[in-house]
Tab-separated table of C-alpha atoms in Angstrom:
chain	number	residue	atom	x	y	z
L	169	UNK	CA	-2.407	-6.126	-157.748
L	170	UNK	CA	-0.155	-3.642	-159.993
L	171	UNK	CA	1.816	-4.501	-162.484
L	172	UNK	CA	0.540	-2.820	-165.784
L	173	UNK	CA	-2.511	-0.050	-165.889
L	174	UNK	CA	-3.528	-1.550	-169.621
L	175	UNK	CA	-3.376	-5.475	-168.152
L	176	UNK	CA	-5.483	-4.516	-165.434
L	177	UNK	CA	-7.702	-2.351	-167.091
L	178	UNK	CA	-7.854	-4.890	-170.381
L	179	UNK	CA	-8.396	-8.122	-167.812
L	180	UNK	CA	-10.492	-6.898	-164.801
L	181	UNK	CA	-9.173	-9.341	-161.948
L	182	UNK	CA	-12.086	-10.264	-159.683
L	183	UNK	CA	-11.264	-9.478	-156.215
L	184	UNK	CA	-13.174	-10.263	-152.797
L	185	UNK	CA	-13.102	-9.284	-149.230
L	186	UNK	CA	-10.168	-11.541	-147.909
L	187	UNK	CA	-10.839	-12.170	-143.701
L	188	UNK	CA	-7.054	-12.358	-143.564
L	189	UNK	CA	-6.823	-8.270	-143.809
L	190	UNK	CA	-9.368	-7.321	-141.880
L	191	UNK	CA	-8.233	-5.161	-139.089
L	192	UNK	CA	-9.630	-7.343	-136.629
L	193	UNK	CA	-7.350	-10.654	-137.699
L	194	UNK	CA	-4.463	-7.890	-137.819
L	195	UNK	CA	-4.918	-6.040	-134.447
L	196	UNK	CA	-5.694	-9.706	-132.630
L	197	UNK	CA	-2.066	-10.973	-133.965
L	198	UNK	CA	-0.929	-7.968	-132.673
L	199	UNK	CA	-2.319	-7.823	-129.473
L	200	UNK	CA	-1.554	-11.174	-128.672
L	201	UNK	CA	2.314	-10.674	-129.049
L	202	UNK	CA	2.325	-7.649	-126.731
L	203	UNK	CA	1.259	-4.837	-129.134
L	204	UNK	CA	-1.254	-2.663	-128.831
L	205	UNK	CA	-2.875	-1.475	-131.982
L	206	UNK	CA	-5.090	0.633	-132.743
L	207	UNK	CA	-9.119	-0.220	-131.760
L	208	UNK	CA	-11.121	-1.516	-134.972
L	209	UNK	CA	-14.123	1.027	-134.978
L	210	UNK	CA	-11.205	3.586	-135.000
L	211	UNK	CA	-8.253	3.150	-137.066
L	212	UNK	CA	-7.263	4.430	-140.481
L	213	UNK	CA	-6.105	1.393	-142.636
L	214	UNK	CA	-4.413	2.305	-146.383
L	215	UNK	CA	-4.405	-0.676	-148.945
L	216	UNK	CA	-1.686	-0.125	-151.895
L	217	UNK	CA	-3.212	-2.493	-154.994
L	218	UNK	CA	-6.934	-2.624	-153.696
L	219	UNK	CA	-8.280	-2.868	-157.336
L	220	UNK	CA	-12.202	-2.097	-157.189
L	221	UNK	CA	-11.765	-1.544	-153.446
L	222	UNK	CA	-14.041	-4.970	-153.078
L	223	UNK	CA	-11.910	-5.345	-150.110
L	224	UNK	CA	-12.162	-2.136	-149.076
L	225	UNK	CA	-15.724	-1.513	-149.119
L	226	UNK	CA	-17.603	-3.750	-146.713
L	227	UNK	CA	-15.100	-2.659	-144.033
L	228	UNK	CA	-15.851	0.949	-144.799
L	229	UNK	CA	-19.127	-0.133	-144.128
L	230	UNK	CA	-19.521	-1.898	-141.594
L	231	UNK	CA	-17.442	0.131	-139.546
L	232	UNK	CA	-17.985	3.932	-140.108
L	233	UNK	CA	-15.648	5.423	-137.318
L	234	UNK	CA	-12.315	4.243	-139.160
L	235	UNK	CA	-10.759	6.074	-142.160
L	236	UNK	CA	-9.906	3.668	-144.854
L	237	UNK	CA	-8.054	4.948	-148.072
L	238	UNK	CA	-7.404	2.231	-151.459
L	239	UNK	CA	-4.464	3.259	-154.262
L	240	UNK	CA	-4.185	1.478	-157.512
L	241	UNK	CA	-2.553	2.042	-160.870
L	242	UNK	CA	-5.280	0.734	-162.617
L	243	UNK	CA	-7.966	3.777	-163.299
L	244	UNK	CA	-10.531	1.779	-164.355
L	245	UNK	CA	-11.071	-1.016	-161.391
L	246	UNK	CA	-10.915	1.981	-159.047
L	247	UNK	CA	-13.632	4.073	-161.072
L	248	UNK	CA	-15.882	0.789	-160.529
L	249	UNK	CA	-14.899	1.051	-156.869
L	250	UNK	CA	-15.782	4.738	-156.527
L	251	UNK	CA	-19.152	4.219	-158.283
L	252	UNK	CA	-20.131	1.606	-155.647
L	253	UNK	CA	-18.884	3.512	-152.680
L	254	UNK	CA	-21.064	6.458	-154.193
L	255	UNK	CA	-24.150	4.474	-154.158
L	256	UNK	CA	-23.487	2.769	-150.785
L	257	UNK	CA	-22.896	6.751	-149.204
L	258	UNK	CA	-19.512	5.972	-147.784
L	259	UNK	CA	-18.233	9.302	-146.786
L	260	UNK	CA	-14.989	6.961	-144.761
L	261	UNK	CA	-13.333	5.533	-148.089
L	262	UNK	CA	-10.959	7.227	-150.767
L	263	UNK	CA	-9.836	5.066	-153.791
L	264	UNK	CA	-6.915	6.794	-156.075
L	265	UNK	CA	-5.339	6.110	-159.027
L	266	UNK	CA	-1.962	5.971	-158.734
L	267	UNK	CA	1.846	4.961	-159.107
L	268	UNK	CA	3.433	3.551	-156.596
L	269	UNK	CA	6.466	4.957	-157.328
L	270	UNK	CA	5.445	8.294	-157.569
L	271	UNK	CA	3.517	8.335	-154.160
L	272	UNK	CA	4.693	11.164	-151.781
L	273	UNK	CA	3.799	11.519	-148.700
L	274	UNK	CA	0.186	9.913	-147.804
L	275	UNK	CA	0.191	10.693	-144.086
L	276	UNK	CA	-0.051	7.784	-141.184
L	277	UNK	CA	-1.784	4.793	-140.937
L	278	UNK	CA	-2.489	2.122	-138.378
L	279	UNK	CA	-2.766	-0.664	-140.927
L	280	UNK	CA	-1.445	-0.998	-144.066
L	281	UNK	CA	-2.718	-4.020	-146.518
L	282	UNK	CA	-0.822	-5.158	-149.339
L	283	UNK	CA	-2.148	-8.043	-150.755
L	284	UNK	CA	-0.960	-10.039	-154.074
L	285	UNK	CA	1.544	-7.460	-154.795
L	286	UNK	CA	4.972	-7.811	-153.801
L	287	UNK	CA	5.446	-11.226	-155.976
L	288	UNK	CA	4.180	-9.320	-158.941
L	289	UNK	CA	5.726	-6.386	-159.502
L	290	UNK	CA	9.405	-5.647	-160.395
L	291	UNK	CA	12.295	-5.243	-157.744
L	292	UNK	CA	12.499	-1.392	-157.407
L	293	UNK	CA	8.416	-1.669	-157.080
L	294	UNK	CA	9.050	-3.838	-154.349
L	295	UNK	CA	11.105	-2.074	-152.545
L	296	UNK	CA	8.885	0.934	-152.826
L	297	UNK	CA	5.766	-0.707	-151.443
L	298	UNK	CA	8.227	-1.366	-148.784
L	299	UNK	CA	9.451	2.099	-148.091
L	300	UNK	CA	5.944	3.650	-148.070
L	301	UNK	CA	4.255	1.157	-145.506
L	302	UNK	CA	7.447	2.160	-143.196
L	303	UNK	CA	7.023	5.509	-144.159
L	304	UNK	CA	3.106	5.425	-143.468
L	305	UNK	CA	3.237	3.218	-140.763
L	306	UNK	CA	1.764	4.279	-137.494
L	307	UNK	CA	4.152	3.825	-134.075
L	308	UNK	CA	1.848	1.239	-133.262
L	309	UNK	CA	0.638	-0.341	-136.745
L	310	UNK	CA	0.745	-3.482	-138.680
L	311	UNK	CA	1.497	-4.214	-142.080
L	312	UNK	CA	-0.028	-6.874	-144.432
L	313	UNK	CA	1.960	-7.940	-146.997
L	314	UNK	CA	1.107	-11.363	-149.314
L	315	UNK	CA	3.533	-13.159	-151.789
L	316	UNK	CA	4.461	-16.106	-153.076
L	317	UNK	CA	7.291	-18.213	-151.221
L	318	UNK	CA	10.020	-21.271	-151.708
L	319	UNK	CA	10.653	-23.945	-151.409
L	320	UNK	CA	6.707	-24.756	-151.814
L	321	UNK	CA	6.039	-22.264	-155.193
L	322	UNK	CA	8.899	-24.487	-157.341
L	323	UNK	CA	5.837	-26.780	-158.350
L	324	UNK	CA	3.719	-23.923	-159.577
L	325	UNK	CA	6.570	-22.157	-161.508
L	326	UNK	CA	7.777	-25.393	-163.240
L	327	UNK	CA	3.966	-25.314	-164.680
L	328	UNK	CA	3.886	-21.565	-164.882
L	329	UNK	CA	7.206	-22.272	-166.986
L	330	UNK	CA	5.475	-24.384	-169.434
L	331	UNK	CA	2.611	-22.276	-170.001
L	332	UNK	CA	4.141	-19.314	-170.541
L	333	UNK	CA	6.315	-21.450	-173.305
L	334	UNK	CA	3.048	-23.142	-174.637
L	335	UNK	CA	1.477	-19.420	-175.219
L	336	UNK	CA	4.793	-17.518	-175.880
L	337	UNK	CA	3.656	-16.181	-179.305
L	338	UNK	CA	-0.197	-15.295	-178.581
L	339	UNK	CA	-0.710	-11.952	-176.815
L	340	UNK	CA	-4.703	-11.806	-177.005
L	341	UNK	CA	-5.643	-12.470	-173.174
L	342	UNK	CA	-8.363	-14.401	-173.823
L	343	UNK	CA	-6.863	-16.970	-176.194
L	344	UNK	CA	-3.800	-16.699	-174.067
L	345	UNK	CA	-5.812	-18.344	-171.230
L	346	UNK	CA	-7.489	-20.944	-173.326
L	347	UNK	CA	-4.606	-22.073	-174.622
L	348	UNK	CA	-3.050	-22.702	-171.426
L	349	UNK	CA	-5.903	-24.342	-169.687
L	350	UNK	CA	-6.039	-26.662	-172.906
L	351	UNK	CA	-1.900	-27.595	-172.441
L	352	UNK	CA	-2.828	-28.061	-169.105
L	353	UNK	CA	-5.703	-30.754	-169.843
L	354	UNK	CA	-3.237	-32.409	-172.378
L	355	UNK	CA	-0.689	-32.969	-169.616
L	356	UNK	CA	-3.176	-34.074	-167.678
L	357	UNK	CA	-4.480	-36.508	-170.144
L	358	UNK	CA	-1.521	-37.630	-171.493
L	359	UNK	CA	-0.645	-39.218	-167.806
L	360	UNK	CA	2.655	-40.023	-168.979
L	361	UNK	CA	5.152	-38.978	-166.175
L	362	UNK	CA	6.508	-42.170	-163.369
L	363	UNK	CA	4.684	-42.400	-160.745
L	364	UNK	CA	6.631	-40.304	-157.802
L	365	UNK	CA	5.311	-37.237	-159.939
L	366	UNK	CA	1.919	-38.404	-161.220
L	367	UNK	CA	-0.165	-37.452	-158.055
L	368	UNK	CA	1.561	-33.997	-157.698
L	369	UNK	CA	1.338	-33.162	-161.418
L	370	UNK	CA	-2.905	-34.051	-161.158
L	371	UNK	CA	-2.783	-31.870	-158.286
L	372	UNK	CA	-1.304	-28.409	-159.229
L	373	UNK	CA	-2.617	-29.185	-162.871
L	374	UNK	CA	-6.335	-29.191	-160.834
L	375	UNK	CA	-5.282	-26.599	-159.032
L	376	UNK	CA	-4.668	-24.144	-162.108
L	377	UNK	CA	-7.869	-25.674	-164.147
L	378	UNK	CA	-10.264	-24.708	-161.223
L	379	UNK	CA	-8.922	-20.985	-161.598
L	380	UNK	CA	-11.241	-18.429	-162.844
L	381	UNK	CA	-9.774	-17.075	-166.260
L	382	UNK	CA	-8.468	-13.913	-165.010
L	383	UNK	CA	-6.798	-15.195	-161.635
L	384	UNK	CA	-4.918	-17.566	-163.931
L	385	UNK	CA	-4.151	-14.366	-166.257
L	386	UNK	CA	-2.661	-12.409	-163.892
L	387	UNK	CA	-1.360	-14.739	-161.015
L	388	UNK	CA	0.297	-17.660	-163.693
L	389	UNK	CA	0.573	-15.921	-167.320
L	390	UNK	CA	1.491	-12.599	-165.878
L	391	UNK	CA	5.487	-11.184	-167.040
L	392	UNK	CA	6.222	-11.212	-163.618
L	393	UNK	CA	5.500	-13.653	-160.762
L	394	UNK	CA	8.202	-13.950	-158.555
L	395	UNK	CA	8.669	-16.252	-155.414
L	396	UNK	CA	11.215	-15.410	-152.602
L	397	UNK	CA	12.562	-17.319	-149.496
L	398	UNK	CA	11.077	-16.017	-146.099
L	399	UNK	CA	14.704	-15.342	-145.019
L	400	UNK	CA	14.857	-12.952	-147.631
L	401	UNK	CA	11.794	-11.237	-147.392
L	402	UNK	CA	12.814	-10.492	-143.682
L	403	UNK	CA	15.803	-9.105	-144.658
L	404	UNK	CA	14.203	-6.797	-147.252
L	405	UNK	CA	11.498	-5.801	-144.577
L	406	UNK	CA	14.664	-4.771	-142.136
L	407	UNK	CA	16.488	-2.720	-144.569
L	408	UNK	CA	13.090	-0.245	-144.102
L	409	UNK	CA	13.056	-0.671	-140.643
L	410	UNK	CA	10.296	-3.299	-139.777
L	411	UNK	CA	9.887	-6.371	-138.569
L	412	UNK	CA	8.250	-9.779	-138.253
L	413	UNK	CA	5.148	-9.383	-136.481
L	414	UNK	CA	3.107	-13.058	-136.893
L	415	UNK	CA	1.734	-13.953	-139.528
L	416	UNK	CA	-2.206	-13.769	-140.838
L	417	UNK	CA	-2.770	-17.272	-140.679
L	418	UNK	CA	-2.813	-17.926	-137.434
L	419	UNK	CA	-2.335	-21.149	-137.255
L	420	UNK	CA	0.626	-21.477	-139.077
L	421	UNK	CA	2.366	-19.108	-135.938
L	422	UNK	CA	2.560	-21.938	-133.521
L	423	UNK	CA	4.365	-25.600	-133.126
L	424	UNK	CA	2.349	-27.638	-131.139
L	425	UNK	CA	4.469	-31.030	-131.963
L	426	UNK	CA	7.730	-29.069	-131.105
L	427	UNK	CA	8.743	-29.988	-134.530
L	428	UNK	CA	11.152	-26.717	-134.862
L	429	UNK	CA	12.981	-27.358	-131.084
L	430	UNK	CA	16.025	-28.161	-132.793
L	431	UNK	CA	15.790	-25.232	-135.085
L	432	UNK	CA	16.610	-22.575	-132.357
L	433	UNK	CA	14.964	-19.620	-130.609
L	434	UNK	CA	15.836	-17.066	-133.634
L	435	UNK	CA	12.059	-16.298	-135.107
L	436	UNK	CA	13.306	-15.854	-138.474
L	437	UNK	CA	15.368	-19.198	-139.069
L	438	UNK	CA	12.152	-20.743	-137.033
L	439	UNK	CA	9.869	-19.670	-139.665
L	440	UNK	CA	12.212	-20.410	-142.742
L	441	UNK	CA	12.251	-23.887	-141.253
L	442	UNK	CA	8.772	-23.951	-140.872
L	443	UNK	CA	8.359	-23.345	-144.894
L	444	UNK	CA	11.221	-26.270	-145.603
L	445	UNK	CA	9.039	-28.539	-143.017
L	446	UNK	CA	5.546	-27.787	-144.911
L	447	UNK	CA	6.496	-26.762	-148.210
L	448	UNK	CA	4.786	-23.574	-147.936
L	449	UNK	CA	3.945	-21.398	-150.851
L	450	UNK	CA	2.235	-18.597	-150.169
L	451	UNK	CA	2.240	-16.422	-147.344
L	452	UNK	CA	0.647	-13.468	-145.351
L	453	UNK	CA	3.080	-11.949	-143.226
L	454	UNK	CA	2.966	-8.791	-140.472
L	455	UNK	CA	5.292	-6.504	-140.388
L	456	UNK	CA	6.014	-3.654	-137.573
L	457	UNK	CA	8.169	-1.117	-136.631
L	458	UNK	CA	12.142	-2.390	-135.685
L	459	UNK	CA	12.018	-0.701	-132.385
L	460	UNK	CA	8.692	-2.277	-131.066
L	461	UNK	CA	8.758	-4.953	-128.558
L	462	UNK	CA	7.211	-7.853	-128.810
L	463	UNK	CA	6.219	-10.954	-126.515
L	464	UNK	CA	7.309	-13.842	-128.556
L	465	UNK	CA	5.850	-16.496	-126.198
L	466	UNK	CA	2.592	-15.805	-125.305
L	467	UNK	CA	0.435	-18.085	-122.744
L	468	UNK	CA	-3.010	-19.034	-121.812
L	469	UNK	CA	-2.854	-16.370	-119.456
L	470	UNK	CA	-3.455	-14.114	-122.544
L	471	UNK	CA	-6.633	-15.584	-123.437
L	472	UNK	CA	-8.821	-13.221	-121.269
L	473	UNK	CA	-8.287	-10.168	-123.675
L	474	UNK	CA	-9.960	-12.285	-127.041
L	475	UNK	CA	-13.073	-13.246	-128.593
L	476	UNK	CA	-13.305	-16.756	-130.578
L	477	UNK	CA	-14.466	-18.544	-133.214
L	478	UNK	CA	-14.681	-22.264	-134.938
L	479	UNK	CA	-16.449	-24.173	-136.491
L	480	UNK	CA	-17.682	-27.581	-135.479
L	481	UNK	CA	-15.554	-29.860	-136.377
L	482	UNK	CA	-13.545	-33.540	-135.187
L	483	UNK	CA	-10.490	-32.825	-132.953
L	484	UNK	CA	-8.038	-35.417	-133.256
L	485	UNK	CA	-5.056	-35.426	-131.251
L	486	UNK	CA	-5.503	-32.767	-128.748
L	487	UNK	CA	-5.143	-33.291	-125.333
L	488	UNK	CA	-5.834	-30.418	-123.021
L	489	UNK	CA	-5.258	-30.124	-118.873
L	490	UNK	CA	-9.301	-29.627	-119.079
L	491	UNK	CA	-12.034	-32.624	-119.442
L	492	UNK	CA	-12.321	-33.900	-122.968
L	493	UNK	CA	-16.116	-33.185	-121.981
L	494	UNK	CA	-15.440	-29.547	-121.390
L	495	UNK	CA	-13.567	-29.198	-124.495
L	496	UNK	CA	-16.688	-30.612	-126.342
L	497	UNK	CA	-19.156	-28.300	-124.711
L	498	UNK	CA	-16.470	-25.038	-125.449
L	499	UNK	CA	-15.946	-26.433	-129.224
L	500	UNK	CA	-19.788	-26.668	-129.382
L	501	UNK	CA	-20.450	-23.974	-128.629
L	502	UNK	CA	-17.822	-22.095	-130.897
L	503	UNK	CA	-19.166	-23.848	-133.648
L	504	UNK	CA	-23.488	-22.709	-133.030
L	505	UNK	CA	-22.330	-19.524	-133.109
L	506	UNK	CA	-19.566	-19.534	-136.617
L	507	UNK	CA	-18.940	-17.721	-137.938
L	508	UNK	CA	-19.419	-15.275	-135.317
L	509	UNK	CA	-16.805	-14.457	-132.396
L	510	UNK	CA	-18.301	-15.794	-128.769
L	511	UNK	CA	-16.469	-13.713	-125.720
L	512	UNK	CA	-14.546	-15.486	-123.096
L	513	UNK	CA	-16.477	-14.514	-120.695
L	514	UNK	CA	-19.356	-15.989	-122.550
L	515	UNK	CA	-17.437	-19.516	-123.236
L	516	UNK	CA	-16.751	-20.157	-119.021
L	517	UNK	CA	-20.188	-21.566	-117.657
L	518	UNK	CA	-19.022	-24.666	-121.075
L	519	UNK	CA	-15.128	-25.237	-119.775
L	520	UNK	CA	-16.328	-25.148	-115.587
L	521	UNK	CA	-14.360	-22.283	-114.839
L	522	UNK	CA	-11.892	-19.920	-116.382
L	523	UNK	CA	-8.122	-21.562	-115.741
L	524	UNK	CA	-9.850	-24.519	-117.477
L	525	UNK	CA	-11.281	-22.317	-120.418
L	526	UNK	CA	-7.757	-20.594	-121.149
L	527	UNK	CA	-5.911	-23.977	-121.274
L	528	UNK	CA	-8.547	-25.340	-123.876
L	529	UNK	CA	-8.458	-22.155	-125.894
L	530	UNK	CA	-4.886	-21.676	-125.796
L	531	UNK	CA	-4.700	-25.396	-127.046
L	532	UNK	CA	-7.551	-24.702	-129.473
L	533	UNK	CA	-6.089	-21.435	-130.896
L	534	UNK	CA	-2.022	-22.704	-131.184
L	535	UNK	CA	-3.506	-26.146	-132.699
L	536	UNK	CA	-5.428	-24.333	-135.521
L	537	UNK	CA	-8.435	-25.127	-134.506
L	538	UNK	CA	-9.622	-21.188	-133.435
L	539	UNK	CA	-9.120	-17.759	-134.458
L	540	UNK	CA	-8.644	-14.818	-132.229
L	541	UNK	CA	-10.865	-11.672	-132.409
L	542	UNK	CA	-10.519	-8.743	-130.534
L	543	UNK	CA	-13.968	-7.376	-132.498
L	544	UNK	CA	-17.376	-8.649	-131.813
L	545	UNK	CA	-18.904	-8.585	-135.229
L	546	UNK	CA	-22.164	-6.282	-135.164
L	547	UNK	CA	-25.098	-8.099	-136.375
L	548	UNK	CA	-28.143	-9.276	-135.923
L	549	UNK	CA	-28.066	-12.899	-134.852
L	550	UNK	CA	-32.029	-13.720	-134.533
L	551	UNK	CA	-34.938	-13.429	-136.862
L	552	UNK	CA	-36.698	-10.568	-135.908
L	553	UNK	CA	-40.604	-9.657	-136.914
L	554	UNK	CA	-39.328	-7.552	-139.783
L	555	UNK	CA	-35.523	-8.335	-140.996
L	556	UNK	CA	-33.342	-5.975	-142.945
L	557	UNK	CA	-29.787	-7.530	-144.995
L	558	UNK	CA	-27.830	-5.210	-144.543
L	559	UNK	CA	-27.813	-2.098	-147.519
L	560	UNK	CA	-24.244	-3.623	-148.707
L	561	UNK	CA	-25.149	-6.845	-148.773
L	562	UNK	CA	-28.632	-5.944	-151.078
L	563	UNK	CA	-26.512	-4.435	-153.074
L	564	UNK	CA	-24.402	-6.916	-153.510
L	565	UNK	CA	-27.020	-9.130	-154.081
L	566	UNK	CA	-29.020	-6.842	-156.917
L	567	UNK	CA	-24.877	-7.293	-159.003
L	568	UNK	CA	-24.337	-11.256	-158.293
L	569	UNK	CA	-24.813	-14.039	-156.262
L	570	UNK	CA	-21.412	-13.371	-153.749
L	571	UNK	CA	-22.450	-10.859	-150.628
L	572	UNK	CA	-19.939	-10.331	-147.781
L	573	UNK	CA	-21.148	-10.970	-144.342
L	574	UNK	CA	-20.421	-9.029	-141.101
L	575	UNK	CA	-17.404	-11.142	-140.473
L	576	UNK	CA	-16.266	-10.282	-144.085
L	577	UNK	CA	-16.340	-13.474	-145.405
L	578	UNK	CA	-17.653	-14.107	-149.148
L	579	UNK	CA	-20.527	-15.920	-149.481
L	580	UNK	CA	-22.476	-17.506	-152.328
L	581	UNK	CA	-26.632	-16.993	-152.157
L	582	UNK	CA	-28.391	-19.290	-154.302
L	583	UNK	CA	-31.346	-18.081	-155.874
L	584	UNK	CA	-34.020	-18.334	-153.411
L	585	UNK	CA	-31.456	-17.028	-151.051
L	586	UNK	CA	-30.832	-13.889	-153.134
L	587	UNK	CA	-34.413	-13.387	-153.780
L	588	UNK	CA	-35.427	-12.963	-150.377
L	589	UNK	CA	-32.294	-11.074	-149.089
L	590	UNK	CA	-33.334	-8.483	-152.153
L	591	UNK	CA	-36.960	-8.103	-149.954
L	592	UNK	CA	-34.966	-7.675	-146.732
L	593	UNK	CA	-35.452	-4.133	-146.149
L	594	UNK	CA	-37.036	-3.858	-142.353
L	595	UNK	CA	-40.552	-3.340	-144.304
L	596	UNK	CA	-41.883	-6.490	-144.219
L	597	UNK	CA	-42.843	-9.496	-142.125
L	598	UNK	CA	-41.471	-12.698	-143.595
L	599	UNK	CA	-43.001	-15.661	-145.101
L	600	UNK	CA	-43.067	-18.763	-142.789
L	601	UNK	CA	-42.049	-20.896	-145.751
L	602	UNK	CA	-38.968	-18.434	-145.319
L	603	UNK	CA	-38.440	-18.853	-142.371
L	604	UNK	CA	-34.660	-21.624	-142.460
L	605	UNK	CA	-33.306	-19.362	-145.064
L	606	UNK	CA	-33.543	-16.486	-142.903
L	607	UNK	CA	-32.142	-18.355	-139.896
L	608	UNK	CA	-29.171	-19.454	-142.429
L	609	UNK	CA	-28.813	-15.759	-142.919
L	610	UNK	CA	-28.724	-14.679	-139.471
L	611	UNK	CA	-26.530	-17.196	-138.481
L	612	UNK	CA	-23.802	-16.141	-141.461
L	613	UNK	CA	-24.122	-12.112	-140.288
L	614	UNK	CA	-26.047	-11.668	-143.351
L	615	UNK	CA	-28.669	-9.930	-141.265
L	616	UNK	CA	-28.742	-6.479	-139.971
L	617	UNK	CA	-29.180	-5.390	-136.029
């Protein structure tokens, strides 16, 4: 995020690899409404407020054909970021310190990411971040912006309004925080509003408590944290000449109930209803170019082109043209191989034949019960006689317990996990008394091929 080089550089916000900007979740959306981005192991992807480039990194590394390129204002988060990439040898990532507003020209890109920056910087900053992903933005591309959205965001800035009255005269960061949380525990103590209110005040008050100290700095104490109706955001997005692509959560794209019908065809009013309906707060939309042309109702027919994933999990309320046995066999065997993508091809012999398999996906995938992939995740999926983590993920591991996986997904080792994935160098033969944590890592795309 950027809003002030001393706040960042005074409160280091912890960032991690976020699945949602990944150019595979990007170029899938894309794809599947008629687009046809640029391939994964060959893009060049910009992210404007990457902080330490923790986002930024593992893709650089895992794939090594694409160009990827991080700007912040804050110098110090990015000098951490440069230090790493360094060590790691990754001659495919540049991080910069920089303003946004005085950016010139940065050449084209085929994604752009900006994530948990629009709602916190002020309105000509906005509008700027705007104006250079148009600028930068390849024929082709996506854009990733993030912010914070109404109706749903009211409850957080009615507590984000008390805070920031609770701590309005103390300007240490650390106190700043404490103070807060302890307000927060005193409102949550004092249990003294009716009813109607009590279960969403325990909520969000939970919600805020469970925050690590410098997410709740920057994202609730910070000067500015603005929230903005999706309608609005469109129209900002159109005054630079994009458009509403989809949106990063895929499953929020579709309405399986037909709960919208009497909203309209217009995609814009659809999805502004669609955040009245669910209350939605935050949200991680695509943006393209005005003049592309996009297929806004895509079919089963379209599930050829796509890899999959889920995990195992009870599906209630879904009715598909297939067998509810060949749903269980497809879901199945989604969820042996999560978090890794399975082909389609590979997910036939389970649904009997292919019609069958593209009705259950396509009921899977609009239901939010599977993501699309258009990348098949390189790693090694088996323990072989001498294993290797991969170099990031070592590293990683010799800094703190979190590692990113293949899929670039954060994960959490515990120590006898992060002992052994320090070993994994392709030297060694394992222990046998090793041997589940090493199938727990190979199955997470922990492992290296």
């Amino acid at each position: 995020m950027i809003v002030s080089d001393n706040e960042y550089n005074k409160v280091r916000y912890s960032t991690l690899p976020s699945a949602s900007t990944h150019p595979d979740r990007l170029a899938a959306v894309a794809t599947l409404f008629g687009m046809t981005p640029a391939p994964v192991v060959d893009c060049r992807l910009i992210e404007l407020g990457c902080g330490d480039g923790a986002n930024l990194i593992p893709m650089a590394y895992h794939l090594p054909g694409s160009g990827f390129t991080g700007i912040d204002l804050a110098a110090e988060p990015i000098a951490a970021g440069q230090e790493m990439a360094a060590d790691l040898g990754l001659g495919n990532l540049r991080l910069e310190a920089a303003d946004l507003m005085d950016l010139g020209d940065i050449g084209e890109f085929d994604y752009v990411i900006a994530h948990g920056v629009y709602s916190w910087v002020p309105a000509p900053v906005r509008d700027r971040l705007l104006a250079i992903a148009a600028a930068c933005l390849a024929p082709q591309g996506v854009a990733f912006i993030s912010y914070n959205t109404l109706p749903g965001r009211y409850v957080r800035q009615m507590f984000r309004d008390m805070m920031l009255y609770h701590t309005r005269g103390i300007h240490e960061p650390a106190e700043r925080v404490e103070e807060a949380r302890k307000f927060l525990q005193w409102l949550d103590e004092a249990r003294a509003v009716s009813a109607p209110w009590a279960a969403m005040y325990q909520d969000e008050i939970r919600n805020l408590l469970a925050k690590p100290p410098d997410s709740l700095y920057h994202d609730d104490l910070a000067g500015i944290a603005d929230s903005v109706y999706f309608r609005d955001f469109a129209a900002h997005a159109r005054k630079h000449g994009l458009q509403y692509l989809g949106d990063a959560d895929l499953q929020a794209m579709f309405d399986p109930l037909r709960r919208l019908d009497s909203v309209g065809d217009d995609v814009i009013e659809r999805e502004q209803y669609r955040d009245f309906l669910t209350a939605r707060r935050f949200r991680q939309t695509l943006l393209c170019r005005a003049e592309v042309v996009l297929d806004r109702s895509p079919g089963p027919e379209r599930m050829d082109e796509f890899f999959f994933s889920a995990p195992v999990r009870k599906l209630e309320g879904v009715r598909v043209t297939a067998q509810d046995e060949a749903l269980e066999r497809v879901t199945q065997a989604m969820g042996e191989c999560y978090p890794l993508p399975v082909a389609f091809e590979e997910l036939v012999p389970y649904a009997g034949d292919a019609a069958a398999l593209r009705d259950i996906l396509y009921t899977l995938v609009t239901g939010g019960f599977a993501d699309l992939h258009v990348f098949d995740f390189p790693c090694e999926e088996t323990v072989t006689e001498r294993p290797s983590a991969s170099r990031l993920v070592r590293y990683e591991a010799s800094r703190g317990r979190y590692v990113t996986s293949a899929c670039h997904g954060t994960l959490e080792l515990d120590d006898a996990a992060r002992r052994l994935v320090l070993l994994l160098d392709g030297s060694r033969a394992p222990a046998k008394e090793d041997r589940a944590i090493l199938e727990w890592l190979a199955r997470v795309g922990l492992l290296e091929a």
